Short mmCIF file of C-alpha atoms in Angstrom, two decimals:
data_model
loop_
_atom_site.label_atom_id
_atom_site.label_comp_id
_atom_site.label_asym_id
_atom_site.label_seq_id
_atom_site.Cartn_x
_atom_site.Cartn_y
_atom_site.Cartn_z
CA UNK P 1 29.34 93.36 44.05
CA UNK P 2 26.90 95.08 41.63
CA UNK P 3 27.64 95.43 38.11
CA UNK P 4 29.45 98.75 38.65
CA UNK P 5 32.11 96.90 41.00
CA UNK P 6 30.65 98.31 44.10
CA UNK P 7 30.33 95.83 46.87
CA UNK P 8 31.17 95.15 50.77
CA UNK P 9 31.98 92.09 53.03
CA UNK P 10 29.46 91.35 55.64
CA UNK P 11 30.60 91.23 58.98
CA UNK P 12 34.24 91.27 60.38
CA UNK P 13 37.53 89.64 59.23
CA UNK P 14 39.40 87.72 62.41
CA UNK P 15 43.17 88.00 62.83
CA UNK P 16 45.26 85.59 61.00
CA UNK P 17 45.90 84.81 57.19
CA UNK P 18 43.07 84.83 54.83
CA UNK P 19 42.44 84.28 50.90
CA UNK P 20 39.72 86.85 49.46
CA UNK P 21 37.95 85.84 46.15
CA UNK P 22 36.50 88.32 43.71
CA UNK P 23 34.06 87.17 41.28
CA UNK P 24 33.24 89.90 38.37
CA UNK P 25 30.32 89.52 36.18
CA UNK P 26 29.58 91.36 33.08
CA UNK P 27 26.29 92.47 31.54
CA UNK P 28 26.65 89.32 29.12
CA UNK P 29 26.83 86.92 32.18
CA UNK P 30 30.65 86.34 31.66
CA UNK P 31 32.59 85.75 34.94
CA UNK P 32 36.15 86.03 36.08
CA UNK P 33 37.59 85.36 39.79
CA UNK P 34 40.57 87.23 41.43
CA UNK P 35 42.25 85.72 44.75
CA UNK P 36 44.06 87.83 47.10
CA UNK P 37 46.04 86.89 50.29
CA UNK P 38 45.01 88.90 53.16
CA UNK P 39 47.03 88.82 56.66
CA UNK P 40 45.32 90.51 59.59
CA UNK P 41 47.67 91.60 62.66
CA UNK P 42 47.38 93.18 66.16
CA UNK P 43 50.13 95.88 65.95
CA UNK P 44 48.69 98.29 68.70
CA UNK P 45 50.34 98.23 72.24
CA UNK P 46 48.12 97.69 74.86
CA UNK P 47 47.20 100.51 77.25
CA UNK P 48 49.28 100.37 80.51
CA UNK P 49 47.62 101.69 83.90
CA UNK P 50 49.60 101.21 87.06
CA UNK P 51 48.55 101.66 90.82
CA UNK P 52 50.11 104.82 92.50
CA UNK P 53 52.31 102.75 94.73
CA UNK P 54 51.91 99.63 96.78
CA UNK P 55 52.73 99.19 100.41
CA UNK P 56 53.86 95.47 101.37
CA UNK P 57 54.97 93.96 104.54
CA UNK P 58 58.14 92.04 105.09
CA UNK P 59 57.45 88.17 106.06
CA UNK P 60 59.15 86.24 108.71
CA UNK P 61 61.25 84.87 106.33
CA UNK P 62 62.77 88.48 106.13
CA UNK P 63 61.90 88.88 102.48
CA UNK P 64 58.64 89.27 100.46
CA UNK P 65 57.64 88.23 96.87
CA UNK P 66 55.61 90.82 95.05
CA UNK P 67 53.49 89.92 91.83
CA UNK P 68 53.73 92.61 89.08
CA UNK P 69 50.03 92.20 88.40
CA UNK P 70 49.50 93.63 91.97
CA UNK P 71 50.30 96.78 90.59
CA UNK P 72 48.00 96.87 87.52
CA UNK P 73 45.09 99.55 87.69
CA UNK P 74 43.16 98.46 84.68
CA UNK P 75 45.22 98.12 81.97
CA UNK P 76 43.60 96.85 78.82
CA UNK P 77 44.16 96.08 74.94
CA UNK P 78 42.29 96.59 71.82
CA UNK P 79 42.11 92.76 70.84
CA UNK P 80 40.94 89.79 73.08
CA UNK P 81 43.30 87.75 74.88
CA UNK P 82 44.96 87.59 78.31
CA UNK P 83 47.49 90.25 79.55
CA UNK P 84 50.82 89.25 81.19
CA UNK P 85 52.27 91.77 83.78
CA UNK P 86 56.03 91.83 84.55
CA UNK P 87 58.87 93.89 86.16
CA UNK P 88 60.80 93.97 82.66
CA UNK P 89 60.29 93.27 79.12
CA UNK P 90 60.99 89.66 79.91
CA UNK P 91 57.70 88.20 80.22
CA UNK P 92 58.71 85.55 82.69
CA UNK P 93 59.98 88.22 85.21
CA UNK P 94 56.46 88.27 86.63
CA UNK P 95 57.46 88.31 90.24
CA UNK P 96 60.28 90.09 92.27
CA UNK P 97 61.62 89.23 95.97
CA UNK P 98 62.50 92.16 98.31
CA UNK P 99 64.37 91.86 101.33
CA UNK P 100 65.40 93.57 104.83
CA UNK P 101 68.24 95.61 103.00
CA UNK P 102 65.40 97.52 101.05
CA UNK P 103 63.14 98.15 104.08
CA UNK P 104 62.35 101.92 104.45
CA UNK P 105 63.64 102.51 101.00
CA UNK P 106 60.97 103.32 98.26
CA UNK P 107 61.77 100.78 95.42
CA UNK P 108 60.69 102.59 92.04
CA UNK P 109 59.55 99.75 89.59
CA UNK P 110 58.55 99.35 85.97
CA UNK P 111 55.32 97.53 85.02
CA UNK P 112 55.25 96.05 81.72
CA UNK P 113 51.96 94.86 79.91
CA UNK P 114 52.10 92.47 77.21
CA UNK P 115 49.16 91.65 74.89
CA UNK P 116 48.41 88.20 73.02
CA UNK P 117 50.09 89.38 69.99
CA UNK P 118 53.37 90.36 72.23
CA UNK P 119 53.08 94.15 71.87
CA UNK P 120 54.38 95.84 74.97
CA UNK P 121 53.87 98.92 76.99
CA UNK P 122 54.92 99.98 80.56
CA UNK P 123 54.11 102.47 83.06
CA UNK P 124 55.96 103.41 86.45
CA UNK P 125 55.15 102.99 90.21
CA UNK P 126 56.72 102.13 93.46
CA UNK P 127 56.87 99.72 96.21
CA UNK P 128 57.35 100.79 99.90
CA UNK P 129 58.55 97.95 101.82
CA UNK P 130 57.53 97.95 105.50
CA UNK P 131 58.85 95.89 108.74
CA UNK P 132 56.01 96.82 111.07
CA UNK P 133 56.43 93.26 112.61
CA UNK P 134 60.07 93.61 113.17
CA UNK P 135 60.82 90.66 111.32
CA UNK P 136 64.17 91.86 110.01
CA UNK P 137 65.48 92.70 113.88
CA UNK P 138 67.34 89.74 114.62
CA UNK P 139 68.25 88.87 118.22
CA UNK P 140 71.49 87.51 117.29
CA UNK P 141 74.24 89.98 116.53
CA UNK P 142 76.16 90.02 113.52
CA UNK P 143 80.11 89.01 112.82
CA UNK P 144 82.69 90.07 110.54
CA UNK P 145 85.87 88.37 110.72
CA UNK P 146 88.81 87.48 108.44
CA UNK P 147 92.43 86.56 108.14
CA UNK P 148 95.51 88.44 107.03
CA UNK P 149 98.02 86.80 105.08
CA UNK P 150 101.06 87.18 103.15
CA UNK P 151 101.16 86.34 99.49
CA UNK P 152 102.79 82.89 100.58
CA UNK P 153 100.05 82.28 103.08
CA UNK P 154 101.79 83.23 106.57
CA UNK P 155 99.65 84.90 109.10
CA UNK P 156 100.54 88.43 110.19
CA UNK P 157 100.51 89.29 113.56
CA UNK P 158 100.51 92.66 115.55
CA UNK P 159 98.01 94.35 113.15
CA UNK P 160 95.83 96.80 114.55
CA UNK P 161 92.33 96.35 112.90
CA UNK P 162 89.76 99.14 113.12
CA UNK P 163 85.85 98.94 112.08
CA UNK P 164 84.59 102.37 111.12
CA UNK P 165 87.68 103.95 112.55
CA UNK P 166 86.71 103.12 116.28
CA UNK P 167 86.82 99.83 117.68
CA UNK P 168 90.02 98.09 117.44
CA UNK P 169 91.25 94.32 117.30
CA UNK P 170 94.87 93.39 117.23
CA UNK P 171 95.93 90.01 115.27
CA UNK P 172 97.85 87.15 116.70
CA UNK P 173 100.20 85.13 114.88
CA UNK P 174 97.72 83.52 112.76
CA UNK P 175 96.39 86.80 111.32
CA UNK P 176 92.80 86.35 112.61
CA UNK P 177 90.59 89.11 113.55
CA UNK P 178 86.78 89.38 114.41
CA UNK P 179 84.45 92.07 115.04
CA UNK P 180 81.29 90.98 116.64
CA UNK P 181 77.81 92.36 118.10
CA UNK P 182 77.38 94.41 114.89
CA UNK P 183 73.75 95.75 114.10
CA UNK P 184 72.24 94.46 111.24
CA UNK P 185 71.34 97.08 108.54
CA UNK P 186 74.32 99.09 109.25
CA UNK P 187 77.30 100.31 106.92
CA UNK P 188 80.67 99.04 108.16
CA UNK P 189 84.50 99.53 106.96
CA UNK P 190 87.27 97.46 107.77
CA UNK P 191 90.91 98.86 107.83
CA UNK P 192 94.16 97.30 108.87
CA UNK P 193 97.57 98.88 110.04
CA UNK P 194 100.84 97.71 110.77
CA UNK P 195 103.80 100.47 110.74
CA UNK P 196 106.55 98.94 112.68
CA UNK P 197 110.17 97.85 111.77
CA UNK P 198 110.45 99.10 108.24
CA UNK P 199 113.62 97.19 107.46
CA UNK P 200 112.01 93.68 108.20
CA UNK P 201 112.61 91.66 105.06
CA UNK P 202 114.69 94.73 103.30
CA UNK P 203 117.91 94.37 101.97
CA UNK P 204 120.19 95.20 99.15
CA UNK P 205 118.88 92.40 97.43
CA UNK P 206 115.54 93.88 97.00
CA UNK P 207 117.21 96.72 95.25
CA UNK P 208 118.59 94.06 92.79
CA UNK P 209 115.35 92.84 91.84
CA UNK P 210 113.58 96.13 91.70
CA UNK P 211 116.30 97.55 89.52
CA UNK P 212 115.90 94.50 87.11
CA UNK P 213 112.29 95.19 87.16
CA UNK P 214 112.58 99.02 86.02
CA UNK P 215 114.90 98.06 83.34
CA UNK P 216 112.73 95.26 82.25
CA UNK P 217 115.57 92.53 82.69
CA UNK P 218 113.32 90.47 85.01
CA UNK P 219 110.10 91.52 85.90
CA UNK P 220 108.34 91.02 89.33
CA UNK P 221 105.91 88.34 88.87
CA UNK P 222 102.90 89.52 90.97
CA UNK P 223 100.82 92.66 91.44
CA UNK P 224 101.75 92.51 95.37
CA UNK P 225 105.40 92.40 94.75
CA UNK P 226 105.04 95.60 92.46
CA UNK P 227 103.05 97.34 94.95
CA UNK P 228 105.78 96.30 97.75
CA UNK P 229 108.53 97.77 95.23
CA UNK P 230 106.56 101.39 95.27
CA UNK P 231 108.41 102.54 98.30
CA UNK P 232 107.36 106.19 98.02
CA UNK P 233 103.91 105.30 97.41
CA UNK P 234 104.06 107.18 94.10
CA UNK P 235 101.65 105.01 92.08
CA UNK P 236 104.83 103.64 90.00
CA UNK P 237 108.18 101.87 90.46
CA UNK P 238 111.04 104.18 89.66
CA UNK P 239 114.85 104.58 90.67
CA UNK P 240 113.38 107.31 93.43
CA UNK P 241 112.12 104.18 95.21
CA UNK P 242 115.54 102.48 95.07
CA UNK P 243 117.05 105.92 96.38
CA UNK P 244 114.68 105.82 99.55
CA UNK P 245 115.08 102.13 100.04
CA UNK P 246 118.84 102.36 99.99
CA UNK P 247 118.74 105.27 102.71
CA UNK P 248 116.77 102.95 104.79
CA UNK P 249 119.44 100.19 104.42
CA UNK P 250 122.09 102.46 105.20
CA UNK P 251 120.07 103.66 108.26
CA UNK P 252 120.25 107.26 106.95
CA UNK P 253 116.47 107.38 107.34
CA UNK P 254 114.63 105.10 109.92
CA UNK P 255 111.22 105.00 108.28
CA UNK P 256 109.62 105.56 104.89
CA UNK P 257 108.60 109.25 104.00
CA UNK P 258 105.43 108.57 102.50
CA UNK P 259 104.35 105.02 103.34
CA UNK P 260 103.65 102.48 105.99
CA UNK P 261 105.61 99.36 106.84
CA UNK P 262 102.80 97.15 105.56
CA UNK P 263 99.80 97.97 103.20
CA UNK P 264 96.73 95.43 103.23
CA UNK P 265 94.62 94.84 99.95
CA UNK P 266 91.33 92.92 100.06
CA UNK P 267 91.93 89.31 99.08
CA UNK P 268 88.91 88.81 97.09
CA UNK P 269 89.91 91.62 94.82
CA UNK P 270 91.24 90.52 91.29
CA UNK P 271 93.47 92.69 89.64
CA UNK P 272 92.29 93.96 85.81
CA UNK P 273 96.16 93.85 84.86
CA UNK P 274 98.29 92.12 87.22
CA UNK P 275 101.55 93.64 85.59
CA UNK P 276 100.46 97.08 86.44
CA UNK P 277 98.29 97.19 89.73
CA UNK P 278 98.69 101.16 89.75
CA UNK P 279 96.19 101.66 86.82
CA UNK P 280 93.36 100.67 89.04
CA UNK P 281 92.27 101.84 92.31
CA UNK P 282 92.70 98.37 94.29
CA UNK P 283 90.68 98.29 97.70
CA UNK P 284 92.74 98.81 100.83
CA UNK P 285 89.69 98.71 102.91
CA UNK P 286 86.70 96.00 103.04
CA UNK P 287 83.17 97.86 103.10
CA UNK P 288 79.72 96.48 103.80
CA UNK P 289 76.73 98.45 103.40
CA UNK P 290 73.43 97.25 104.91
CA UNK P 291 75.04 94.50 106.66
CA UNK P 292 72.58 91.62 106.85
CA UNK P 293 74.44 88.37 107.59
CA UNK P 294 77.64 87.19 108.88
CA UNK P 295 80.87 87.91 106.97
CA UNK P 296 83.37 85.37 107.76
CA UNK P 297 85.81 85.74 104.89
CA UNK P 298 86.74 89.39 105.13
CA UNK P 299 90.26 88.55 104.29
CA UNK P 300 93.53 90.65 103.40
CA UNK P 301 96.90 90.30 101.63
CA UNK P 302 99.49 91.58 103.62
CA UNK P 303 102.25 93.14 101.65
CA UNK P 304 105.68 94.32 103.17
CA UNK P 305 106.83 97.35 101.66
CA UNK P 306 110.26 97.16 100.16
CA UNK P 307 110.43 93.47 100.33
CA UNK P 308 110.21 92.03 96.90
CA UNK P 309 111.76 88.64 97.54
CA UNK P 310 109.19 87.72 100.42
CA UNK P 311 111.67 87.01 103.26
CA UNK P 312 109.96 89.45 105.73
CA UNK P 313 109.16 87.96 109.14
CA UNK P 314 105.26 88.63 109.52
CA UNK P 315 105.32 88.03 113.29
CA UNK P 316 108.69 89.24 114.65
CA UNK P 317 109.90 92.73 115.19
CA UNK P 318 113.22 91.94 114.00
CA UNK P 319 114.59 89.87 111.07
CA UNK P 320 115.75 86.25 112.11
CA UNK P 321 119.47 85.64 111.49
CA UNK P 322 119.28 82.06 110.03
CA UNK P 323 120.56 83.21 106.77
CA UNK P 324 122.81 80.29 105.12
CA UNK P 325 125.91 81.40 103.37
CA UNK P 326 127.55 79.71 100.74
CA UNK P 327 130.86 80.92 101.13
CA UNK P 328 132.65 84.36 102.03
CA UNK P 329 133.05 87.31 99.81
CA UNK P 330 136.42 88.71 100.86
CA UNK P 331 137.52 92.42 100.66
CA UNK P 332 141.05 93.23 101.17
CA UNK P 333 142.89 96.35 102.80
CA UNK P 334 146.56 96.57 103.48
CA UNK P 335 147.26 95.95 107.09
CA UNK P 336 148.94 99.79 107.24
CA UNK P 337 150.68 100.94 110.07
CA UNK P 338 148.83 104.26 111.65
CA UNK P 339 150.84 106.93 113.10
CA UNK P 340 149.29 109.36 115.41
CA UNK P 341 147.94 112.66 113.88
CA UNK P 342 148.09 111.42 110.40
CA UNK P 343 145.54 111.23 107.62
CA UNK P 344 145.16 107.94 105.53
CA UNK P 345 143.22 106.90 102.69
CA UNK P 346 142.39 103.13 103.30
CA UNK P 347 141.68 101.33 99.88
CA UNK P 348 139.12 98.51 100.15
CA UNK P 349 139.92 96.05 96.99
CA UNK P 350 138.27 93.24 95.42
CA UNK P 351 139.41 89.44 95.67
CA UNK P 352 137.32 87.02 94.06
CA UNK P 353 134.28 89.23 92.57
CA UNK P 354 132.77 86.94 90.01
CA UNK P 355 129.19 87.72 89.18
CA UNK P 356 128.64 89.66 92.23
CA UNK P 357 125.29 91.70 91.77
CA UNK P 358 125.31 93.30 95.29
CA UNK P 359 126.49 93.65 98.79
CA UNK P 360 125.82 95.37 102.17
CA UNK P 361 127.35 95.52 105.57
CA UNK P 362 128.25 97.50 108.64
CA UNK P 363 131.72 98.57 108.53
CA UNK P 364 132.92 99.07 112.28
CA UNK P 365 136.14 101.04 113.14
CA UNK P 366 137.65 101.75 116.50
CA UNK P 367 136.62 105.41 117.01
CA UNK P 368 139.39 105.72 119.81
CA UNK P 369 141.96 105.22 117.30
CA UNK P 370 140.80 106.93 114.14
CA UNK P 371 138.47 109.61 113.11
CA UNK P 372 136.37 109.28 109.84
CA UNK P 373 137.05 112.04 107.37
CA UNK P 374 135.71 111.50 103.89
CA UNK P 375 134.43 108.92 101.40
CA UNK P 376 137.03 109.25 98.49
CA UNK P 377 135.67 109.24 94.70
CA UNK P 378 137.16 107.05 92.10
CA UNK P 379 136.04 103.43 93.06
CA UNK P 380 133.19 101.30 92.19
CA UNK P 381 131.13 102.87 95.08
CA UNK P 382 130.52 106.27 95.58
CA UNK P 383 129.15 108.60 98.22
CA UNK P 384 125.35 107.58 97.75
CA UNK P 385 126.29 103.86 98.87
CA UNK P 386 127.54 104.75 102.38
CA UNK P 387 125.53 105.89 105.32
CA UNK P 388 127.76 107.95 107.62
CA UNK P 389 125.47 109.46 110.07
CA UNK P 390 126.84 107.44 113.03
CA UNK P 391 130.39 107.69 112.07
CA UNK P 392 131.16 109.38 115.44
CA UNK P 393 130.25 105.98 116.89
CA UNK P 394 132.53 104.10 114.56
CA UNK P 395 129.89 102.95 112.20
CA UNK P 396 129.60 103.30 108.41
CA UNK P 397 127.07 101.49 106.72
CA UNK P 398 127.50 100.17 103.35
CA UNK P 399 125.09 98.99 100.37
CA UNK P 400 125.84 98.65 96.58
CA UNK P 401 124.02 96.92 93.90
CA UNK P 402 123.87 96.46 90.20
CA UNK P 403 121.23 95.09 87.96
CA UNK P 404 123.68 92.90 86.42
CA UNK P 405 126.43 90.68 87.96
CA UNK P 406 129.84 92.31 88.19
CA UNK P 407 132.94 90.36 87.77
CA UNK P 408 136.32 92.35 88.90
CA UNK P 409 139.57 91.74 88.39
CA UNK P 410 141.96 91.01 91.50
CA UNK P 411 142.74 94.20 93.61
CA UNK P 412 140.38 96.41 91.80
CA UNK P 413 139.66 99.44 94.36
CA UNK P 414 136.08 99.13 95.39
CA UNK P 415 136.08 102.17 97.61
CA UNK P 416 138.23 104.35 99.54
CA UNK P 417 137.80 106.10 102.93
CA UNK P 418 139.96 108.80 104.39
CA UNK P 419 140.61 108.48 108.10
CA UNK P 420 143.02 110.55 110.48
CA UNK P 421 144.63 108.35 112.88
CA UNK P 422 144.48 109.43 116.54
CA UNK P 423 147.10 106.82 117.84
CA UNK P 424 149.60 104.45 116.68
CA UNK P 425 147.97 101.50 115.51
CA UNK P 426 147.31 99.38 112.61
CA UNK P 427 144.64 99.20 109.93
CA UNK P 428 143.99 95.42 111.23
CA UNK P 429 143.60 96.48 114.50
CA UNK P 430 140.82 99.12 113.80
CA UNK P 431 138.39 97.73 110.88
CA UNK P 432 135.85 94.92 110.95
CA UNK P 433 132.75 94.02 108.81
CA UNK P 434 129.67 93.25 111.10
CA UNK P 435 125.83 93.19 111.10
CA UNK P 436 125.73 95.59 113.80
CA UNK P 437 123.18 97.97 111.82
CA UNK P 438 123.00 96.95 108.07
CA UNK P 439 123.20 93.17 107.72
CA UNK P 440 126.20 91.86 106.43
CA UNK P 441 125.55 89.88 103.07
CA UNK P 442 126.44 89.45 99.54
CA UNK P 443 125.01 88.19 96.35
CA UNK P 444 126.42 85.99 93.62
CA UNK P 445 124.35 85.25 90.61
CA UNK P 446 124.97 82.10 88.29
CA UNK P 447 122.23 81.03 85.43
CA UNK P 448 119.40 83.41 87.28
CA UNK P 449 120.35 81.49 90.57
CA UNK P 450 121.65 83.60 93.50
CA UNK P 451 123.72 82.48 96.23
CA UNK P 452 124.33 84.44 99.59
CA UNK P 453 127.85 85.20 100.52
CA UNK P 454 129.10 86.63 103.72
CA UNK P 455 131.25 89.44 103.50
CA UNK P 456 134.44 89.73 105.26
CA UNK P 457 137.90 91.83 105.48
CA UNK P 458 141.11 90.50 105.00
CA UNK P 459 144.52 92.25 105.56
CA UNK P 460 147.32 92.39 103.24
CA UNK P 461 150.44 92.49 105.19
CA UNK P 462 152.59 94.47 102.53
CA UNK P 463 153.73 97.72 104.25
CA UNK P 464 152.18 100.36 102.01
CA UNK P 465 154.21 103.01 104.14
CA UNK P 466 157.24 101.99 101.72
CA UNK P 467 155.47 102.68 98.45
CA UNK P 468 154.78 106.06 96.69
CA UNK P 469 151.16 106.48 95.56
CA UNK P 470 149.46 109.34 93.82
CA UNK P 471 145.48 109.29 94.07
CA UNK P 472 143.07 110.36 91.64
CA UNK P 473 142.58 114.11 91.56
CA UNK P 474 139.36 115.24 92.74
CA UNK P 475 137.21 116.91 90.63
CA UNK P 476 138.39 115.22 87.47
CA UNK P 477 138.17 116.66 84.78
CA UNK P 478 138.59 119.92 86.43
CA UNK P 479 138.87 123.69 84.75
CA UNK P 480 140.16 125.99 87.53
CA UNK P 481 140.88 124.23 90.63
CA UNK P 482 141.44 120.43 91.76
CA UNK P 483 142.66 118.39 94.85
CA UNK P 484 145.67 116.14 94.37
CA UNK P 485 146.14 113.26 97.18
CA UNK P 486 149.52 111.37 97.54
CA UNK P 487 151.36 109.02 99.76
CA UNK P 488 155.15 109.52 100.44
CA UNK P 489 157.37 106.68 102.22
CA UNK P 490 159.56 109.29 103.48
CA UNK P 491 160.43 113.19 103.38
CA UNK P 492 161.39 113.99 99.69
CA UNK P 493 161.31 116.89 97.34
CA UNK P 494 159.60 116.46 93.99
CA UNK P 495 158.47 118.02 90.90
CA UNK P 496 154.61 118.20 90.05
CA UNK P 497 153.75 119.46 86.44
CA UNK P 498 150.28 119.57 84.72
CA UNK P 499 149.99 119.84 80.85
CA UNK P 500 147.10 120.61 78.86
CA UNK P 501 145.93 118.59 75.90
CA UNK P 502 148.42 120.20 73.51
CA UNK P 503 151.31 118.85 75.89
CA UNK P 504 152.00 122.47 77.00
CA UNK P 505 152.90 122.72 80.81
CA UNK P 506 150.55 125.08 82.86
CA UNK P 507 151.55 127.57 85.46
CA UNK P 508 150.45 126.23 88.93
CA UNK P 509 150.02 127.65 92.25
CA UNK P 510 149.25 125.81 95.25
CA UNK P 511 150.29 124.73 98.90
CA UNK P 512 149.59 121.82 101.25
CA UNK P 513 146.49 121.52 102.83
CA UNK P 514 148.10 121.79 106.12
CA UNK P 515 151.29 123.38 106.93
CA UNK P 516 153.75 120.96 108.60
CA UNK P 517 157.52 120.50 109.51
CA UNK P 518 159.17 119.09 106.51
CA UNK P 519 160.16 116.09 108.44
CA UNK P 520 156.54 115.21 108.99
CA UNK P 521 155.46 115.12 105.45
CA UNK P 522 155.65 111.42 105.32
CA UNK P 523 152.37 109.66 105.07
CA UNK P 524 149.20 110.90 103.31
CA UNK P 525 148.91 114.76 102.46
CA UNK P 526 146.98 116.72 99.82
CA UNK P 527 147.56 119.88 97.68
CA UNK P 528 145.28 122.39 96.57
CA UNK P 529 146.25 123.29 93.12
CA UNK P 530 145.29 126.41 90.91
CA UNK P 531 146.04 126.35 87.25
CA UNK P 532 146.40 129.34 85.21
#
């Protein structure tokens, strides 16, 4: 520089770190130096120019590898150095492989340009994948196959498999299915259907387990069991499922109102929340888009609706009868002599009912000897626990459960049924417990271990005709009117009075439900009482 501080560098300064030394001289010849650090960087992005598309041909290997540099149309940078071309900001992503699934589809791509200093910019282009040599047309047809198994690994037979809703395949006992002669590049959807014998594997014991799950006493331990408990397919497990399942057990209904007997879930699917599978859309079909190779593990888990203890028979139309009963659950009734044209209330009583959580059975009665009249309220069971749709055939189905095991005292009334005798006979000749419709079984639980018992009737030979019995009035409590049933050992006169809470006798008007000769009052009768 001159003495006035003016001066300039000769030439250019390259990229990198430098030291600049300034020397200052005054008019008397005195000098002083100043050193400055100087860094020169390339901060400018390169200019990216892309080809307006690239047409490539698929190879006989059924794929093609394309270099990003093949779409460069003259990209440049302001500084010297090699440029790197990639399909993403990752500079190692310099090539990309395309296959037969992308044939005839325009593949939009980004081409990134990176200069020697690491500056980047990108441009858009596209790649048109062609298969003019028919490399993707395989001479061998493709196959989709799989197995349908229960959660415990048992194959499920008689399942109707469908592909795209058309072609069908019915599984054998091993649960295997196969669809062949499929075309490469097509879309396929596999579905499964089995809607037979809804009672398969279903019993009152399932009601016990579902009740415990609802009350959080004992949770069902897999998402498949929880799905099985959703009997009405509402997306939740509630008491409504118990009501519908009991109707099936009692043969009031013969199918599920909004569900199939079995549901099938893609085996490869992993539940995000196994304790509540309804919070997610689990797949009940298996879909393949642009099928390009054989799929030999398109497997399903089979779920029997209503069966949460896993005893459904996956290949039999009916349940097997190989139950092992620990002991009998004895239910007692009095061997009452029955006279023709009389109404009788038969009390079914407990014997040894320790830790009983439920029972079910078919009550057979001789419909040539008695006609069923009514279920009498007041015992452990009520009307919802009985199926009477086939009572004219001499069949009543019974199902009762509790989420906790019950222990009852001897001779406690479980339930009472009213019958009208048509001939002279005895109760012991009329009633029996069978598995004619609803299988006969009971459940006794100790320390979370459940044993199966076989319900059976025993008959008390005491003659109840010699006893006076007054039954619970219905309804109770009541305001204006109630019905009182009673049993007289012989014709007699009596006084019947009703008091209010203050002990005052109320005025009663009423009459026998059927006018009879006084000598025929013996046996079961009822009075309709109106209180004022």
